[in-house]
Coordinates of C-alpha atoms and ligand atoms in Angstrom, one line a residue:
M3 CA 18.9 33.8 -10.0
K4 CA 15.6 32.0 -9.3
K5 CA 13.7 33.1 -6.2
P6 CA 14.3 30.5 -3.4
V7 CA 11.3 28.5 -2.3
P8 CA 10.5 29.1 1.4
V9 CA 10.3 25.8 3.5
K10 CA 6.7 26.7 4.4
D11 CA 5.7 26.6 0.7
Q12 CA 7.5 23.4 -0.3
Q13 CA 4.9 20.8 0.6
A14 CA 2.2 22.8 -1.2
L15 CA 4.5 23.0 -4.3
V16 CA 5.0 19.2 -4.2
E17 CA 1.3 18.6 -3.8
R18 CA 0.4 21.0 -6.6
L19 CA 2.9 19.4 -9.0
T20 CA 1.7 15.9 -8.0
Q21 CA -1.8 17.0 -8.9
A22 CA -0.5 18.4 -12.1
C23 CA 0.7 14.9 -13.0
G24 CA -3.0 14.1 -13.6
G25 CA -4.1 12.7 -10.3
G26 CA -4.1 9.1 -9.3
Y27 CA -6.3 6.1 -8.8
S28 CA -8.8 6.3 -5.9
P29 CA -8.0 4.5 -2.7
A30 CA -10.9 2.1 -3.4
A31 CA -9.5 1.3 -6.9
R32 CA -6.0 0.7 -5.4
R33 CA -7.4 -1.7 -2.8
K34 CA -8.6 -4.1 -5.5
Y35 CA -5.0 -5.1 -6.3
F36 CA -3.1 -7.5 -4.0
L37 CA -0.5 -4.9 -3.1
S38 CA 1.2 -5.1 0.2
G39 CA 3.2 -2.3 1.8
P40 CA 6.1 -3.4 3.9
Q41 CA 6.6 -1.7 7.3
W42 CA 10.3 -1.4 6.6
A43 CA 9.8 0.3 3.2
A44 CA 7.9 3.2 4.6
A45 CA 10.0 3.4 7.8
Y46 CA 13.3 3.4 5.9
Q47 CA 15.2 6.5 7.0
G48 CA 17.7 6.6 4.1
Q49 CA 20.5 5.0 6.2
A50 CA 22.1 3.0 3.3
L51 CA 25.8 1.9 3.5
F52 CA 27.9 5.1 3.8
H53 CA 24.7 7.2 4.3
A54 CA 23.3 8.8 7.4
P55 CA 19.5 8.8 7.8
T56 CA 17.6 11.7 6.1
R57 CA 14.2 11.0 7.5
E58 CA 12.6 10.8 11.0
P59 CA 11.6 7.4 12.4
V60 CA 7.9 6.4 11.8
G61 CA 6.1 3.7 13.8
F62 CA 3.7 1.0 12.5
E63 CA 0.6 2.9 13.7
Q64 CA 1.5 5.8 11.3
V65 CA 2.5 3.5 8.5
I66 CA -0.6 1.5 8.6
R67 CA -2.8 4.6 8.8
K68 CA -1.1 6.2 5.8
Y69 CA -1.3 2.9 3.8
G70 CA -5.0 2.8 4.6
E71 CA -5.5 6.4 3.3
I72 CA -3.5 5.7 0.1
G73 CA -5.5 2.5 -0.5
I74 CA -2.8 -0.1 0.1
G75 CA -4.9 -3.0 1.5
W76 CA -2.2 -5.3 2.9
W77 CA 0.8 -4.8 5.2
S78 CA 4.0 -6.9 5.7
T79 CA 6.7 -6.7 8.3
H80 CA 9.9 -8.1 9.7
D81 CA 9.6 -9.3 13.3
T82 CA 12.1 -6.6 14.5
D83 CA 10.4 -3.8 12.5
V84 CA 7.7 -3.9 15.2
I85 CA 9.1 -5.7 18.2
P86 CA 12.5 -5.2 19.8
T87 CA 14.9 -8.1 19.4
Q88 CA 15.0 -8.7 23.2
D89 CA 11.2 -9.0 23.4
L90 CA 10.8 -11.6 20.6
G91 CA 9.6 -14.9 21.9
S92 CA 8.7 -13.5 25.3
E93 CA 5.3 -12.5 26.7
R94 CA 6.2 -8.9 26.0
Q95 CA 5.7 -9.3 22.2
W96 CA 2.0 -9.8 22.5
A97 CA 1.3 -6.2 23.5
A98 CA 2.7 -5.1 20.2
V99 CA 0.7 -7.8 18.3
E100 CA -2.5 -6.5 19.9
R101 CA -1.7 -2.9 18.9
I102 CA -0.9 -4.0 15.4
G103 CA -4.1 -5.9 15.1
K104 CA -6.0 -2.8 16.3
A105 CA -4.2 -0.5 13.9
L106 CA -4.9 -2.9 11.0
G107 CA -8.6 -3.3 11.9
E108 CA -9.1 0.5 12.3
N109 CA -7.6 1.2 8.9
G110 CA -9.1 -1.7 7.0
L111 CA -5.8 -3.4 6.3
E112 CA -4.8 -7.1 6.6
C113 CA -1.4 -8.5 7.4
S114 CA -0.3 -10.5 4.3
M115 CA 3.2 -11.5 5.2
V116 CA 5.7 -11.8 8.1
T117 CA 9.5 -12.3 7.8
T118 CA 12.3 -12.8 10.2
E119 CA 15.2 -10.4 10.3
T120 CA 18.2 -12.7 10.1
F121 CA 20.8 -10.1 8.9
Y122 CA 20.9 -6.9 10.9
H123 CA 21.6 -7.8 14.5
A124 CA 25.2 -8.8 15.5
V125 CA 23.9 -12.3 16.4
W126 CA 23.8 -12.9 12.6
A127 CA 27.4 -12.0 12.0
G128 CA 28.1 -15.6 11.0
G129 CA 24.8 -15.8 9.2
P130 CA 21.6 -17.6 10.1
A131 CA 23.3 -20.9 9.5
A132 CA 26.4 -20.3 11.5
E133 CA 28.7 -23.0 12.9
S134 CA 27.6 -22.3 16.4
P135 CA 24.8 -24.7 17.4
Q136 CA 23.4 -22.1 19.8
V137 CA 23.1 -19.5 17.1
R138 CA 21.3 -22.0 14.9
E139 CA 19.0 -23.0 17.8
Y140 CA 18.2 -19.3 18.3
C141 CA 17.5 -19.0 14.5
A142 CA 15.1 -21.9 14.6
A143 CA 13.3 -20.3 17.6
R144 CA 13.2 -16.9 15.8
V145 CA 11.7 -18.3 12.5
G146 CA 9.3 -20.4 14.6
N147 CA 8.2 -17.4 16.5
T148 CA 7.6 -15.4 13.3
V149 CA 5.3 -18.2 12.1
E150 CA 3.4 -17.8 15.4
L151 CA 3.3 -14.0 15.0
G152 CA 2.1 -14.5 11.4
H153 CA -0.8 -16.7 12.4
R154 CA -1.8 -14.3 15.2
L155 CA -1.7 -11.4 12.8
G156 CA -3.7 -13.3 10.1
A157 CA -0.8 -13.6 7.6
R158 CA -0.8 -16.1 4.8
Y159 CA 2.8 -15.9 3.8
A160 CA 6.2 -16.1 5.5
V161 CA 9.3 -14.8 3.7
Y162 CA 12.9 -15.7 4.2
W163 CA 15.7 -13.5 2.9
P164 CA 18.6 -15.0 4.8
G165 CA 21.1 -12.1 4.5
S166 CA 24.7 -13.3 4.5
L167 CA 24.2 -17.0 4.0
G168 CA 27.7 -17.4 2.7
Y169 CA 31.2 -16.1 3.5
Y170 CA 33.4 -13.0 3.5
V171 CA 36.5 -15.0 3.0
Q172 CA 36.7 -18.3 1.1
G173 CA 37.6 -21.5 2.8
A174 CA 36.3 -20.6 6.3
I175 CA 33.1 -22.5 6.1
D176 CA 31.9 -25.8 4.6
E177 CA 29.2 -24.8 2.1
T178 CA 27.4 -28.2 2.2
R179 CA 27.1 -28.0 6.0
T180 CA 25.9 -24.4 5.9
L181 CA 23.2 -25.3 3.4
A182 CA 22.1 -28.3 5.5
W183 CA 22.0 -26.0 8.6
Y184 CA 19.9 -23.4 6.7
A185 CA 17.5 -26.2 5.7
D186 CA 17.2 -27.1 9.4
A187 CA 15.9 -23.5 10.1
I188 CA 13.3 -23.7 7.3
N189 CA 12.3 -27.2 8.5
A190 CA 11.9 -25.8 12.0
A191 CA 9.6 -23.1 10.7
C192 CA 7.5 -25.6 8.7
E193 CA 7.2 -27.9 11.7
R194 CA 6.1 -25.0 13.9
D195 CA 3.6 -23.9 11.3
L196 CA 2.0 -27.4 11.2
E197 CA 1.6 -27.3 14.9
V198 CA 0.3 -23.7 15.2
S199 CA -2.0 -23.9 12.1
A200 CA -3.6 -27.1 13.4
K201 CA -4.0 -25.5 16.9
L202 CA -5.6 -22.4 15.5
G203 CA -7.6 -24.1 12.7
R204 CA -5.9 -21.9 10.0
P205 CA -4.3 -22.9 6.7
A206 CA -0.6 -23.3 6.9
L207 CA 1.5 -20.4 5.7
K208 CA 3.2 -20.3 2.4
H209 CA 6.9 -20.2 3.1
C210 CA 8.8 -18.2 0.5
L211 CA 12.5 -18.0 0.0
E212 CA 14.0 -14.8 -1.4
A213 CA 17.4 -14.8 -3.1
K214 CA 19.8 -11.9 -3.5
P215 CA 23.1 -12.3 -5.4
F216 CA 25.2 -10.0 -3.2
E217 CA 25.1 -7.4 -0.5
P218 CA 25.7 -7.6 2.3
Q219 CA 29.2 -7.9 0.9
A220 CA 29.6 -11.6 1.4
E221 CA 29.6 -14.3 -1.2
I222 CA 26.1 -15.9 -1.1
L223 CA 25.3 -19.6 -1.2
L224 CA 21.8 -19.2 -2.6
P225 CA 22.3 -16.2 -4.9
T226 CA 19.4 -16.6 -7.3
S227 CA 15.8 -17.9 -7.4
D228 CA 17.1 -20.8 -9.5
A229 CA 19.6 -21.7 -6.8
M230 CA 16.7 -21.6 -4.3
L231 CA 14.6 -23.9 -6.6
A232 CA 17.4 -26.4 -6.5
F233 CA 17.7 -26.0 -2.7
I234 CA 13.9 -26.7 -2.4
G235 CA 14.3 -29.9 -4.5
S236 CA 17.6 -30.9 -2.9
G237 CA 16.2 -33.4 -0.4
L238 CA 17.4 -31.2 2.5
L239 CA 13.9 -29.9 3.2
T240 CA 11.4 -32.1 5.1
H241 CA 8.4 -30.2 3.7
P242 CA 9.4 -29.0 0.2
E243 CA 5.7 -28.7 -0.7
M244 CA 5.3 -25.9 1.9
V245 CA 8.2 -23.9 0.5
G246 CA 8.2 -21.7 -2.6
L247 CA 9.8 -18.5 -3.8
N248 CA 9.5 -14.8 -3.2
P249 CA 11.6 -13.5 -6.1
E250 CA 12.5 -9.8 -6.0
Y251 CA 12.5 -8.0 -9.4
L252 CA 15.8 -6.2 -8.7
H253 CA 17.5 -9.1 -7.1
E254 CA 17.3 -11.0 -10.3
L255 CA 18.3 -8.0 -12.4
M256 CA 21.3 -7.5 -10.1
W257 CA 23.0 -10.7 -11.2
G258 CA 22.3 -9.9 -14.9
A259 CA 19.2 -12.1 -15.3
A260 CA 16.1 -11.3 -17.3
P261 CA 13.6 -11.1 -14.4
R262 CA 10.8 -12.3 -16.7
A263 CA 12.7 -15.4 -17.5
A264 CA 13.5 -16.0 -13.8
L265 CA 9.9 -15.7 -13.0
A266 CA 8.9 -18.0 -15.8
R267 CA 11.2 -20.7 -14.3
A268 CA 9.5 -20.2 -10.9
L269 CA 6.1 -20.5 -12.6
V270 CA 6.8 -23.7 -14.4
A271 CA 8.1 -25.2 -11.1
G272 CA 4.8 -24.1 -9.4
K273 CA 6.7 -22.1 -6.9
L274 CA 6.0 -18.4 -7.8
W275 CA 4.0 -17.6 -4.6
H276 CA 5.0 -14.1 -3.6
F277 CA 6.7 -11.2 -5.5
D278 CA 8.8 -8.2 -4.3
I279 CA 8.3 -5.4 -6.7
N280 CA 10.8 -2.6 -7.3
D281 CA 13.3 -1.4 -9.9
G282 CA 17.0 -0.7 -10.4
Y283 CA 20.0 -1.4 -12.5
R284 CA 21.8 -4.5 -13.7
L285 CA 25.0 -5.7 -11.9
K286 CA 24.8 -2.9 -9.3
H287 CA 23.8 -2.4 -5.6
D288 CA 20.4 -3.2 -4.3
V289 CA 19.0 0.3 -4.8
D290 CA 15.4 -0.7 -4.5
I291 CA 13.9 2.1 -6.7
G292 CA 10.1 2.3 -7.0
V293 CA 8.5 0.0 -9.6
G294 CA 8.6 1.1 -13.2
L295 CA 11.0 4.1 -12.7
V296 CA 13.9 2.5 -14.5
N297 CA 12.7 -0.3 -16.7
P298 CA 9.0 0.3 -17.5
L299 CA 9.1 -1.8 -20.7
D300 CA 10.6 -4.8 -18.9
W301 CA 8.0 -4.3 -16.2
L302 CA 5.2 -4.3 -18.7
N303 CA 6.6 -7.6 -20.1
V304 CA 6.8 -9.1 -16.6
L305 CA 3.2 -8.3 -15.9
V306 CA 2.1 -9.7 -19.2
L307 CA 3.7 -13.0 -18.2
L308 CA 2.1 -12.9 -14.8
R309 CA -1.3 -11.9 -16.0
S310 CA -1.3 -14.5 -18.8
H311 CA -0.4 -17.3 -16.3
G312 CA -2.9 -16.3 -13.6
Y313 CA -0.4 -15.3 -10.9
N314 CA -2.6 -14.3 -7.9
G315 CA -0.1 -13.9 -5.1
P316 CA 0.9 -10.6 -3.5
F317 CA 2.8 -7.8 -5.1
N318 CA 5.0 -6.5 -2.2
L319 CA 6.2 -3.0 -2.6
D320 CA 9.7 -3.8 -1.4
Y321 CA 11.4 -0.6 -2.5
K322 CA 13.1 2.3 -0.7
P323 CA 11.9 5.8 -1.1
P324 CA 15.1 7.7 -2.1
R325 CA 17.1 9.6 0.5
T326 CA 16.0 12.8 -1.2
T327 CA 12.3 12.2 -0.4
S328 CA 11.1 13.7 2.8
N329 CA 8.9 12.1 5.5
F330 CA 6.0 14.0 4.0
G331 CA 7.0 12.9 0.4
V332 CA 7.1 9.2 1.4
F333 CA 3.3 9.1 1.8
A334 CA 2.4 12.1 -0.5
V335 CA 4.4 11.1 -3.5
S336 CA 6.5 7.9 -3.2
F337 CA 3.8 5.3 -2.3
P338 CA 0.9 6.6 -4.2
T339 CA 2.9 7.1 -7.4
A340 CA 4.5 3.6 -7.0
V341 CA 1.1 2.0 -6.6
D342 CA -0.3 4.0 -9.5
R343 CA 2.5 3.0 -11.9
F344 CA 2.0 -0.6 -11.0
I345 CA -1.7 -0.4 -11.6
T346 CA -1.2 1.4 -14.9
L347 CA 1.3 -1.2 -16.0
W348 CA -1.0 -4.0 -14.9
E349 CA -3.8 -2.5 -17.0
M350 CA -1.5 -2.1 -20.0
A351 CA -0.5 -5.7 -19.6
G352 CA -4.2 -6.5 -20.1
E353 CA -4.2 -4.4 -23.2
V354 CA -1.2 -6.3 -24.5
I355 CA -2.9 -9.6 -24.0
S356 CA -6.0 -8.6 -25.9
D357 CA -4.3 -6.5 -28.6
P358 CA -5.4 -7.7 -32.0
V359 CA -2.0 -7.1 -33.7
I360 CA -0.1 -9.0 -31.0
Q361 CA -2.7 -11.8 -31.0
E362 CA -2.7 -12.3 -34.7
A363 CA 1.1 -12.1 -34.9
T364 CA 1.5 -14.6 -32.1
E365 CA -1.0 -17.0 -33.6
A366 CA 0.7 -16.8 -37.0
L367 CA 4.1 -17.6 -35.4
K368 CA 2.6 -20.5 -33.6
A369 CA 1.0 -21.8 -36.8
G370 CA 4.4 -21.7 -38.6
G371 CA 4.9 -21.4 -42.4
A372 CA 3.2 -23.6 -44.9
D373 CA 5.0 -26.0 -47.2
A374 CA 7.7 -26.7 -44.7
N375 CA 9.4 -30.1 -44.8
S376 CA 10.2 -30.9 -41.2
R377 CA 13.0 -33.2 -42.3
D378 CA 14.8 -30.5 -44.2
A379 CA 16.5 -27.5 -42.6
E380 CA 16.6 -25.4 -45.7
S381 CA 12.9 -25.7 -46.5
L382 CA 12.0 -25.1 -42.8
A383 CA 14.1 -21.9 -42.7
A384 CA 12.6 -20.7 -46.0
A385 CA 9.0 -21.5 -44.9
N386 CA 9.3 -19.4 -41.7
R387 CA 11.6 -16.6 -42.9
E388 CA 9.0 -13.8 -43.4
L389 CA 6.9 -14.9 -40.4
L390 CA 9.8 -14.3 -38.0
T391 CA 9.9 -10.6 -38.8
L392 CA 6.8 -10.5 -36.6
H393 CA 9.0 -10.8 -33.5
E394 CA 10.3 -7.3 -34.1
L395 CA 6.8 -6.1 -34.9
I396 CA 5.5 -7.5 -31.6
A397 CA 8.3 -5.6 -29.8
H398 CA 7.3 -2.4 -31.6
R399 CA 3.7 -2.9 -30.6
L400 CA 4.6 -3.4 -27.0
V401 CA 6.5 -0.1 -27.0
Q402 CA 3.5 1.6 -28.7
I403 CA 1.2 0.3 -26.0
L404 CA 3.7 1.5 -23.3
L405 CA 3.9 5.0 -24.8
G406 CA 0.2 5.2 -25.7
L407 CA 1.0 5.4 -29.4
H408 CA -1.6 2.7 -30.2
R409 CA -4.2 5.1 -29.0
G410 CA -3.1 7.7 -31.6
R411 CA -0.7 9.7 -29.6
T412 CA 1.5 11.5 -32.1
Y413 CA 4.1 14.3 -32.0
S414 CA 4.1 17.0 -34.6
I415 CA 7.3 17.3 -36.5
Ligands
XLS670 C1 16.6 -7.3 1.2 C2 15.3 -7.9 1.0 C3 14.4 -7.7 2.2 C4 13.4 -8.8 2.2 C5 12.8 -9.1 3.4 O1 17.3 -7.0 0.3 O2 14.7 -7.5 -0.2 O3 13.8 -6.5 2.1 O4 12.4 -8.6 1.2 O5 13.7 -9.4 4.4
MG671 MG1 12.8 -8.2 -1.0
MG672 MG1 16.1 -5.3 -2.9

């Protein structure tokens, strides 16, 4: 039997093996990327459905300090991550805002994004667009208040993941009304933003809708980023130009989409403003695994798309350190390794874009075959037949770049 590892030696072991992985980027290098660390991701205690917490609570002062040490330059938060529900919208909330501002300043971070929790508290049992006009009025006040908090904290983005905007049992709600009522909340947030930004002389926030196909268990009225694009263009919003998307990688994968294609559709609509980064599995629960741990090749492809189209919004680390990771591990392993995988994949995406093999193959495909008669299907097929083999060669080259094979990494046989 192996000798058990005493508790007092375990952190040192984790640290030594983390070092043995080859070290990481410096905090200064990490800060060059627009990476934001959510308050809720670091503070997540492992309390998923059916699961008791495995970690101790941590407050925003500690999270912000640790992000600063790691080199995560931006911070994001739900209103209720940092202010108790009962204090929101009252004078009591400003003391927390002051403490947050101080913690951010002392650790060299900026607040990038604020979001309203419209899913956890019992008030949202019927969703943020419930039949009750009083609940909807409360919702409008809450999102408006978040806009104000965002401006006071220096944020540039507001995100809306509605939670259960839908139904547990069919037939109980009128979907068209619910959608219109949800639009009322977004409209209220935009109106409040126009007022507050004018008063404070700041640019208006970018309001970003985030879709998730299921979980909480209800059927969802806006399950995908595409559904949200249709909602933005539906005529229900009074300021559609102020509203864009915050796709989450796993949320698109969860319904079976190709995340890169979903992002491409948001890009061509000019609505890809914010991006939640993580990983996980198709057609399963929202496991929120750290970026690149499950689908590194797909992630490389996603970042090639975003780099080639000049995406310059935030990459928000919306994942959950697994329940098996300790409080110590969250900051010693989980966040630094997630950040470093992201940076490595981003750098690799640059290599893909400038790779001579991929460039030449892509250009040849775009040139098409010679001697093609564009009125004749047979001649067109024949003229392109050999060129199209390059698709598979490009895929091979991408894998080579991912695995480092293009730099001569070989295995002896
Ligand atoms: C939940 C969402 C949430 C949002 C912000 O699944 O991803 O974390 O990003 O409310
Ligand atoms: Mg998210
Ligand atoms: Mg998620």
